[in-house]
Amino acid sequence: MAEYKSIRVVHGAGGFGGPLTITPTEQRNKVMYITGGGAEPECLAKIVELTGLEPVNGFKTNCPEEELALVIIDCGGTLRCGIYPKKRIPTINVMPVGKSGPMAQFITEDIYVSAVTSKQVSLADGAEAPAAEEKPAEEKKTEGVKFSADKKVSETLASQEKKSLVTVIGLGAGKVVNTFYQAARDAIQTCITTLLPFMGFVSLLIGIINGSGFGDAFASVLTPLAGNIGGLVILGIVCSIPGLSALLGPGAVIAQIVGTLVGAEIGKGNIAPQLALPALFAINTQGACDFIPVGLGLAEAETETIEVGVVSVMYSRFATGWIRVLLAYAASFGLY
Amino acid sequence: MDFIVKLASGFMNLFTLGGTQFVSWVTGIIPTIVMLLILMNAIIALVGDEKIEKVARICTGNPILRYMVLPFVSAFMLGNPMALSIGKFMPEFYKPCYYASATYHCHTNNGIFPHINASELFIWLGIANGVTALGLSTVPLAVRYLLVGLVANFISGWATEFTTKLVEKQQGVKLSRELKVK
């Protein structure tokens, strides 16, 4: 058969997982797609063209697992998206679905990638895919051969080239619905993994502080500091002292606790509500000072830039922190 | 005996108080945030990252776009920490400056758009809860937080250009001001 090439697949907008590198071999030389009741997924043609894999329609026939180099699915996040990752077969989901369903624990970045269209597929050696214009012609040829040759293609479903209006609408609506469903899943996940634990932790803290009488002690420290603009400026400057700022940063936990305590004092009437605005800035002048190397790494900065950037951002936090508090103070008049 | 009972009930009271607080947050805050998160997540997924990258390329040219508009858009669309990845469209010299602004943008807009930085929401929420406790609306506070943030984050980003120059001199290196063509 054709010569095989490796491809690299990254996740698309709202997707999860990847990048996957898929390397076909003599033995693993098939790509199975189990999508849209047998309709061909949009990314398939490009994958077939680049890799030389043989496409198999999972709705029509089956294929021994040992021969599969790749599976393409359009699972909305219930079952299919977990099956193949569980068997450790590289899986592409055309829907923007992350870890979900009863087999969520098997869906990992090294075996699963979602929200994939042909744009996310490229040759693994970094070479760009052939220009888009010349593809369609070739694709049709290969498809023609494949479908007439080795499959008892049922007339309606496999005629992907001319999808009926109903199919197009159906697929479109499905995508929107699935996107929202995934958005909801992500939102609930965020609540469970970050919001609720923090609420629990801070609630306990507040319970102890208020119930034990520590609250009054805290108030006597916090009120003079957070209860007037001079104190807030000092708080802002202290939080942003280079070095200290990096220690205060992680997870913003300290700032969040201080925020909650200041909020409690506002609620009790010990601190005027319009000071909430400058307080928001004062407790967070150190913002992200602990994260500079990682953040610059995300921006693909060079080592030199990171070395300079870590110091530079800490300096600028220190230099501008108090300005931010004063600005907020100036803007807080007439707030409440 | 009375003393022990008192001690025990005082001890239990700590957890009752904490539990009350927890329930009030879960019923009062979580539902709204979940709805907002869902809509925002969906919008972001439907728009896609590629469009943001296009905007990013246009915005590197001048300070206002670089430290005020672009970080705002990328924080809104990508959230914390992926908003920081947009710095890759800047020349090396501006990356720390963009970082300085974008990280703050992941906080100051959090009052109105909790999806940006849901895991660090309590910086905003902690203080806003106090305002709620007084029976006042937190919306004016959130709006001003965002607006003051826009100006203040711009200043913080721009100021970083000067501190970066300073550190360059200290360390005896010079970062590229030109964008590398890849």
Short mmCIF file of N, CA and C in Angstrom, two decimals, chain B residues 3-145:
data_model
loop_
_atom_site.label_atom_id
_atom_site.label_comp_id
_atom_site.label_asym_id
_atom_site.label_seq_id
_atom_site.Cartn_x
_atom_site.Cartn_y
_atom_site.Cartn_z
N PHE B 3 -18.29 22.84 82.64
CA PHE B 3 -17.21 23.43 81.87
C PHE B 3 -16.93 22.64 80.59
N ILE B 4 -16.91 21.31 80.76
CA ILE B 4 -16.63 20.45 79.60
C ILE B 4 -17.72 20.58 78.56
N VAL B 5 -18.98 20.57 79.04
CA VAL B 5 -20.11 20.71 78.12
C VAL B 5 -20.02 22.02 77.36
N LYS B 6 -19.67 23.06 78.08
CA LYS B 6 -19.58 24.38 77.46
C LYS B 6 -18.48 24.38 76.40
N LEU B 7 -17.37 23.75 76.78
CA LEU B 7 -16.24 23.68 75.86
C LEU B 7 -16.63 22.94 74.59
N ALA B 8 -17.32 21.80 74.81
CA ALA B 8 -17.71 20.97 73.67
C ALA B 8 -18.68 21.72 72.77
N SER B 9 -19.65 22.39 73.36
CA SER B 9 -20.63 23.08 72.52
C SER B 9 -19.98 24.28 71.83
N GLY B 10 -19.03 24.90 72.51
CA GLY B 10 -18.28 25.98 71.86
C GLY B 10 -17.50 25.45 70.67
N PHE B 11 -16.93 24.27 70.87
CA PHE B 11 -16.16 23.64 69.81
C PHE B 11 -17.04 23.33 68.60
N MET B 12 -18.22 22.73 68.90
CA MET B 12 -19.13 22.39 67.81
C MET B 12 -19.63 23.65 67.11
N ASN B 13 -19.78 24.71 67.88
CA ASN B 13 -20.29 25.96 67.32
C ASN B 13 -19.42 26.48 66.18
N LEU B 14 -18.10 26.25 66.31
CA LEU B 14 -17.18 26.69 65.26
C LEU B 14 -17.59 26.09 63.93
N PHE B 15 -17.96 24.79 63.96
CA PHE B 15 -18.27 24.10 62.71
C PHE B 15 -19.66 24.43 62.22
N THR B 16 -20.58 24.68 63.18
CA THR B 16 -21.90 25.12 62.76
C THR B 16 -21.80 26.45 62.03
N LEU B 17 -21.03 27.36 62.61
CA LEU B 17 -20.85 28.67 61.97
C LEU B 17 -20.23 28.51 60.59
N GLY B 18 -19.19 27.69 60.52
CA GLY B 18 -18.54 27.46 59.24
C GLY B 18 -19.50 26.87 58.24
N GLY B 19 -20.30 25.89 58.69
CA GLY B 19 -21.28 25.25 57.81
C GLY B 19 -22.31 26.22 57.30
N THR B 20 -22.80 27.10 58.18
CA THR B 20 -23.78 28.10 57.76
C THR B 20 -23.19 28.96 56.65
N GLN B 21 -21.95 29.37 56.88
CA GLN B 21 -21.27 30.19 55.88
C GLN B 21 -21.17 29.45 54.54
N PHE B 22 -20.79 28.18 54.65
CA PHE B 22 -20.61 27.36 53.44
C PHE B 22 -21.92 27.25 52.67
N VAL B 23 -23.01 26.93 53.38
CA VAL B 23 -24.30 26.78 52.71
C VAL B 23 -24.73 28.09 52.07
N SER B 24 -24.49 29.19 52.74
CA SER B 24 -24.94 30.46 52.17
C SER B 24 -24.17 30.77 50.89
N TRP B 25 -22.91 30.37 50.85
CA TRP B 25 -22.14 30.58 49.61
C TRP B 25 -22.59 29.64 48.50
N VAL B 26 -22.80 28.39 48.89
CA VAL B 26 -23.17 27.41 47.86
C VAL B 26 -24.51 27.75 47.24
N THR B 27 -25.48 28.16 48.07
CA THR B 27 -26.79 28.46 47.50
C THR B 27 -26.84 29.87 46.90
N GLY B 28 -26.04 30.77 47.44
CA GLY B 28 -26.13 32.16 46.99
C GLY B 28 -25.24 32.48 45.82
N ILE B 29 -24.10 31.84 45.73
CA ILE B 29 -23.11 32.24 44.74
C ILE B 29 -22.97 31.23 43.62
N ILE B 30 -22.90 29.96 43.98
CA ILE B 30 -22.62 28.93 42.97
C ILE B 30 -23.61 28.93 41.80
N PRO B 31 -24.94 28.98 42.04
CA PRO B 31 -25.85 28.87 40.89
C PRO B 31 -25.59 29.92 39.82
N THR B 32 -25.47 31.18 40.23
CA THR B 32 -25.25 32.25 39.25
C THR B 32 -23.93 32.04 38.52
N ILE B 33 -22.90 31.68 39.28
CA ILE B 33 -21.59 31.52 38.65
C ILE B 33 -21.60 30.38 37.65
N VAL B 34 -22.29 29.30 38.01
CA VAL B 34 -22.33 28.16 37.08
C VAL B 34 -22.99 28.58 35.76
N MET B 35 -24.12 29.30 35.85
CA MET B 35 -24.79 29.74 34.62
C MET B 35 -23.87 30.61 33.78
N LEU B 36 -23.22 31.55 34.44
CA LEU B 36 -22.30 32.44 33.72
C LEU B 36 -21.16 31.66 33.08
N LEU B 37 -20.60 30.74 33.87
CA LEU B 37 -19.48 29.95 33.37
C LEU B 37 -19.88 29.17 32.12
N ILE B 38 -21.08 28.58 32.16
CA ILE B 38 -21.51 27.76 31.04
C ILE B 38 -21.59 28.61 29.77
N LEU B 39 -22.27 29.76 29.88
CA LEU B 39 -22.43 30.59 28.70
C LEU B 39 -21.07 31.04 28.17
N MET B 40 -20.21 31.50 29.08
CA MET B 40 -18.91 32.01 28.65
C MET B 40 -18.07 30.90 28.02
N ASN B 41 -18.05 29.74 28.66
CA ASN B 41 -17.29 28.61 28.10
C ASN B 41 -17.78 28.29 26.69
N ALA B 42 -19.11 28.32 26.51
CA ALA B 42 -19.67 27.97 25.21
C ALA B 42 -19.28 29.02 24.17
N ILE B 43 -19.41 30.30 24.53
CA ILE B 43 -19.04 31.37 23.59
C ILE B 43 -17.59 31.21 23.16
N ILE B 44 -16.74 30.96 24.15
CA ILE B 44 -15.32 30.84 23.85
C ILE B 44 -15.05 29.66 22.93
N ALA B 45 -15.71 28.55 23.19
CA ALA B 45 -15.50 27.37 22.35
C ALA B 45 -16.00 27.61 20.94
N LEU B 46 -17.11 28.35 20.82
CA LEU B 46 -17.66 28.58 19.49
C LEU B 46 -16.82 29.57 18.69
N VAL B 47 -16.28 30.57 19.36
CA VAL B 47 -15.46 31.57 18.64
C VAL B 47 -14.12 30.97 18.25
N GLY B 48 -13.50 30.29 19.18
CA GLY B 48 -12.23 29.63 18.85
C GLY B 48 -11.00 30.48 19.11
N ASP B 49 -9.90 29.81 19.33
CA ASP B 49 -8.65 30.50 19.67
C ASP B 49 -8.03 31.22 18.49
N GLU B 50 -8.28 30.71 17.29
CA GLU B 50 -7.58 31.27 16.14
C GLU B 50 -7.89 32.75 15.94
N LYS B 51 -9.16 33.12 16.20
CA LYS B 51 -9.55 34.52 16.01
C LYS B 51 -8.79 35.41 16.97
N ILE B 52 -8.60 34.92 18.21
CA ILE B 52 -7.87 35.71 19.20
C ILE B 52 -6.43 35.93 18.72
N GLU B 53 -5.87 34.89 18.13
CA GLU B 53 -4.49 35.02 17.67
C GLU B 53 -4.39 36.05 16.56
N LYS B 54 -5.41 36.11 15.73
CA LYS B 54 -5.42 37.14 14.69
C LYS B 54 -5.42 38.53 15.32
N VAL B 55 -6.33 38.72 16.30
CA VAL B 55 -6.39 40.01 16.99
C VAL B 55 -5.03 40.33 17.61
N ALA B 56 -4.41 39.31 18.18
CA ALA B 56 -3.15 39.51 18.88
C ALA B 56 -2.08 40.08 17.95
N ARG B 57 -2.01 39.56 16.73
CA ARG B 57 -1.00 40.04 15.80
C ARG B 57 -1.17 41.51 15.49
N ILE B 58 -2.43 41.95 15.41
CA ILE B 58 -2.70 43.35 15.10
C ILE B 58 -2.32 44.24 16.28
N CYS B 59 -2.50 43.72 17.49
CA CYS B 59 -2.42 44.56 18.68
C CYS B 59 -1.02 44.80 19.23
N THR B 60 0.00 44.20 18.66
CA THR B 60 1.31 44.34 19.29
C THR B 60 1.93 45.72 19.04
N GLY B 61 1.37 46.46 18.11
CA GLY B 61 2.00 47.68 17.64
C GLY B 61 2.11 48.84 18.62
N ASN B 62 1.06 49.15 19.37
CA ASN B 62 1.19 50.33 20.24
C ASN B 62 0.75 50.02 21.66
N PRO B 63 1.25 50.84 22.63
CA PRO B 63 1.06 50.50 24.05
C PRO B 63 -0.39 50.33 24.46
N ILE B 64 -1.28 51.20 23.96
CA ILE B 64 -2.68 51.11 24.40
C ILE B 64 -3.28 49.77 24.00
N LEU B 65 -3.07 49.40 22.75
CA LEU B 65 -3.59 48.11 22.31
C LEU B 65 -2.91 46.98 23.07
N ARG B 66 -1.62 47.14 23.31
CA ARG B 66 -0.81 46.07 23.87
C ARG B 66 -1.13 45.80 25.34
N TYR B 67 -1.35 46.84 26.10
CA TYR B 67 -1.51 46.66 27.55
C TYR B 67 -2.93 46.89 28.03
N MET B 68 -3.82 47.37 27.14
CA MET B 68 -5.17 47.63 27.60
C MET B 68 -6.18 46.77 26.84
N VAL B 69 -6.11 46.80 25.53
CA VAL B 69 -7.13 46.11 24.73
C VAL B 69 -6.83 44.61 24.63
N LEU B 70 -5.62 44.28 24.19
CA LEU B 70 -5.29 42.87 23.97
C LEU B 70 -5.38 42.02 25.24
N PRO B 71 -4.80 42.48 26.35
CA PRO B 71 -4.90 41.65 27.57
C PRO B 71 -6.35 41.48 28.01
N PHE B 72 -7.16 42.53 27.81
CA PHE B 72 -8.57 42.43 28.18
C PHE B 72 -9.26 41.36 27.35
N VAL B 73 -9.06 41.45 26.05
CA VAL B 73 -9.71 40.49 25.15
C VAL B 73 -9.22 39.07 25.44
N SER B 74 -7.90 38.93 25.60
CA SER B 74 -7.41 37.56 25.78
C SER B 74 -7.77 37.01 27.15
N ALA B 75 -7.84 37.86 28.17
CA ALA B 75 -8.30 37.37 29.47
C ALA B 75 -9.74 36.91 29.36
N PHE B 76 -10.54 37.70 28.68
CA PHE B 76 -11.95 37.36 28.54
C PHE B 76 -12.13 36.05 27.77
N MET B 77 -11.39 35.91 26.70
CA MET B 77 -11.60 34.76 25.83
C MET B 77 -10.85 33.52 26.30
N LEU B 78 -9.67 33.69 26.84
CA LEU B 78 -8.85 32.51 27.16
C LEU B 78 -8.77 32.24 28.65
N GLY B 79 -9.01 33.27 29.47
CA GLY B 79 -8.96 33.07 30.91
C GLY B 79 -7.55 32.91 31.44
N ASN B 80 -7.47 32.71 32.74
CA ASN B 80 -6.18 32.49 33.38
C ASN B 80 -5.89 30.99 33.36
N PRO B 81 -4.74 30.50 32.99
CA PRO B 81 -3.53 31.24 32.61
C PRO B 81 -3.30 31.34 31.10
N MET B 82 -4.23 30.81 30.27
CA MET B 82 -3.93 30.76 28.83
C MET B 82 -3.84 32.14 28.20
N ALA B 83 -4.44 33.14 28.84
CA ALA B 83 -4.34 34.51 28.32
C ALA B 83 -2.88 34.92 28.20
N LEU B 84 -2.04 34.36 29.07
CA LEU B 84 -0.63 34.75 29.07
C LEU B 84 0.09 34.22 27.83
N SER B 85 -0.46 33.16 27.23
CA SER B 85 0.21 32.57 26.08
C SER B 85 0.19 33.51 24.88
N ILE B 86 -0.73 34.48 24.90
CA ILE B 86 -0.82 35.43 23.79
C ILE B 86 0.46 36.28 23.70
N GLY B 87 1.20 36.34 24.80
CA GLY B 87 2.47 37.06 24.78
C GLY B 87 3.42 36.56 23.70
N LYS B 88 3.17 35.36 23.18
CA LYS B 88 4.09 34.82 22.17
C LYS B 88 4.08 35.62 20.88
N PHE B 89 3.08 36.48 20.70
CA PHE B 89 3.05 37.29 19.49
C PHE B 89 3.82 38.59 19.64
N MET B 90 4.45 38.77 20.81
CA MET B 90 5.20 40.00 21.06
C MET B 90 6.69 39.75 20.85
N PRO B 91 7.43 40.84 20.53
CA PRO B 91 8.89 40.73 20.60
C PRO B 91 9.32 40.42 22.02
N GLU B 92 10.48 39.80 22.19
CA GLU B 92 10.94 39.36 23.51
C GLU B 92 10.84 40.47 24.56
N PHE B 93 11.26 41.68 24.18
CA PHE B 93 11.31 42.78 25.13
C PHE B 93 9.95 43.06 25.77
N TYR B 94 8.89 42.88 25.00
CA TYR B 94 7.56 43.24 25.50
C TYR B 94 6.86 42.11 26.24
N LYS B 95 7.44 40.92 26.21
CA LYS B 95 6.76 39.80 26.86
C LYS B 95 6.54 40.00 28.36
N PRO B 96 7.58 40.42 29.10
CA PRO B 96 7.33 40.65 30.53
C PRO B 96 6.29 41.74 30.75
N CYS B 97 6.29 42.77 29.89
CA CYS B 97 5.35 43.88 30.05
C CYS B 97 3.93 43.40 29.82
N TYR B 98 3.76 42.59 28.78
CA TYR B 98 2.44 42.04 28.52
C TYR B 98 2.01 41.15 29.68
N TYR B 99 2.94 40.37 30.18
CA TYR B 99 2.64 39.50 31.32
C TYR B 99 2.13 40.32 32.50
N ALA B 100 2.85 41.43 32.78
CA ALA B 100 2.48 42.26 33.93
C ALA B 100 1.05 42.75 33.80
N SER B 101 0.67 43.12 32.59
CA SER B 101 -0.68 43.64 32.40
C SER B 101 -1.72 42.51 32.36
N ALA B 102 -1.41 41.45 31.62
CA ALA B 102 -2.40 40.39 31.42
C ALA B 102 -2.75 39.68 32.73
N THR B 103 -1.76 39.49 33.61
CA THR B 103 -2.06 38.79 34.86
C THR B 103 -3.02 39.62 35.72
N TYR B 104 -2.81 40.94 35.72
CA TYR B 104 -3.75 41.78 36.47
C TYR B 104 -5.14 41.76 35.82
N HIS B 105 -5.15 41.71 34.50
CA HIS B 105 -6.45 41.66 33.81
C HIS B 105 -7.22 40.40 34.19
N CYS B 106 -6.49 39.35 34.56
CA CYS B 106 -7.17 38.12 34.98
C CYS B 106 -7.81 38.28 36.35
N HIS B 107 -7.59 39.41 37.00
CA HIS B 107 -8.25 39.66 38.28
C HIS B 107 -9.28 40.77 38.20
N THR B 108 -8.90 41.89 37.60
CA THR B 108 -9.77 43.06 37.68
C THR B 108 -11.08 42.86 36.93
N ASN B 109 -11.10 41.96 35.95
CA ASN B 109 -12.35 41.73 35.23
C ASN B 109 -13.17 40.61 35.83
N ASN B 110 -12.64 40.05 36.90
CA ASN B 110 -13.25 38.87 37.49
C ASN B 110 -14.58 39.16 38.18
N GLY B 111 -14.79 40.43 38.54
CA GLY B 111 -16.03 40.79 39.22
C GLY B 111 -17.24 40.58 38.33
N ILE B 112 -17.11 40.98 37.07
CA ILE B 112 -18.23 40.84 36.14
C ILE B 112 -18.16 39.50 35.42
N PHE B 113 -16.94 39.04 35.12
CA PHE B 113 -16.78 37.81 34.35
C PHE B 113 -16.02 36.75 35.16
N PRO B 114 -16.73 36.04 36.03
CA PRO B 114 -16.03 35.11 36.92
C PRO B 114 -15.33 33.97 36.19
N HIS B 115 -15.70 33.76 34.91
CA HIS B 115 -15.09 32.63 34.20
C HIS B 115 -13.60 32.86 33.95
N ILE B 116 -13.18 34.12 33.98
CA ILE B 116 -11.79 34.43 33.63
C ILE B 116 -10.83 33.74 34.59
N ASN B 117 -11.20 33.75 35.86
CA ASN B 117 -10.26 33.23 36.85
C ASN B 117 -11.04 32.64 38.02
N ALA B 118 -11.83 31.62 37.71
CA ALA B 118 -12.75 31.09 38.71
C ALA B 118 -12.02 30.57 39.95
N SER B 119 -10.79 30.06 39.77
CA SER B 119 -10.12 29.46 40.91
C SER B 119 -9.54 30.50 41.85
N GLU B 120 -9.46 31.75 41.41
CA GLU B 120 -8.95 32.78 42.32
C GLU B 120 -10.03 33.84 42.58
N LEU B 121 -11.26 33.38 42.45
CA LEU B 121 -12.39 34.29 42.52
C LEU B 121 -12.54 34.97 43.87
N PHE B 122 -12.00 34.35 44.91
CA PHE B 122 -12.28 34.88 46.24
C PHE B 122 -11.59 36.19 46.57
N ILE B 123 -10.62 36.56 45.76
CA ILE B 123 -10.07 37.90 45.94
C ILE B 123 -11.20 38.90 45.77
N TRP B 124 -11.94 38.70 44.69
CA TRP B 124 -13.10 39.56 44.44
C TRP B 124 -14.25 39.23 45.38
N LEU B 125 -14.58 37.94 45.44
CA LEU B 125 -15.78 37.51 46.14
C LEU B 125 -15.70 37.78 47.64
N GLY B 126 -14.52 37.58 48.20
CA GLY B 126 -14.35 37.79 49.64
C GLY B 126 -14.76 39.19 50.03
N ILE B 127 -14.26 40.15 49.27
CA ILE B 127 -14.57 41.55 49.57
C ILE B 127 -16.01 41.87 49.17
N ALA B 128 -16.42 41.36 48.01
CA ALA B 128 -17.78 41.65 47.54
C ALA B 128 -18.84 41.10 48.50
N ASN B 129 -18.53 39.97 49.15
CA ASN B 129 -19.47 39.40 50.12
C ASN B 129 -19.78 40.37 51.25
N GLY B 130 -18.75 41.11 51.66
CA GLY B 130 -18.96 42.10 52.71
C GLY B 130 -19.95 43.16 52.29
N VAL B 131 -19.82 43.58 51.04
CA VAL B 131 -20.73 44.59 50.51
C VAL B 131 -22.14 44.03 50.43
N THR B 132 -22.24 42.76 49.99
CA THR B 132 -23.56 42.11 49.94
C THR B 132 -24.18 42.05 51.33
N ALA B 133 -23.34 41.75 52.32
CA ALA B 133 -23.84 41.61 53.69
C ALA B 133 -24.49 42.90 54.17
N LEU B 134 -24.05 44.02 53.63
CA LEU B 134 -24.65 45.30 54.03
C LEU B 134 -25.94 45.58 53.27
N GLY B 135 -26.31 44.65 52.37
CA GLY B 135 -27.53 44.83 51.60
C GLY B 135 -27.32 45.73 50.39
N LEU B 136 -26.05 45.94 49.99
CA LEU B 136 -25.78 46.78 48.81
C LEU B 136 -25.51 45.89 47.61
N SER B 137 -25.71 46.44 46.42
CA SER B 137 -25.43 45.68 45.20
C SER B 137 -23.92 45.70 44.92
N THR B 138 -23.41 44.55 44.44
CA THR B 138 -21.98 44.51 44.14
C THR B 138 -21.70 44.95 42.70
N VAL B 139 -22.76 45.16 41.91
CA VAL B 139 -22.53 45.48 40.50
C VAL B 139 -21.73 46.77 40.31
N PRO B 140 -22.10 47.87 41.00
CA PRO B 140 -21.29 49.09 40.80
C PRO B 140 -19.82 48.86 41.16
N LEU B 141 -19.60 48.07 42.20
CA LEU B 141 -18.22 47.77 42.60
C LEU B 141 -17.51 47.00 41.49
N ALA B 142 -18.20 46.02 40.92
CA ALA B 142 -17.59 45.20 39.86
C ALA B 142 -17.26 46.05 38.64
N VAL B 143 -18.18 46.96 38.29
CA VAL B 143 -17.95 47.81 37.11
C VAL B 143 -16.74 48.72 37.35
N ARG B 144 -16.68 49.30 38.54
CA ARG B 144 -15.54 50.18 38.80
C ARG B 144 -14.24 49.40 38.90
N TYR B 145 -14.32 48.20 39.44
CA TYR B 145 -13.14 47.34 39.52
C TYR B 145 -12.58 47.14 38.11
#
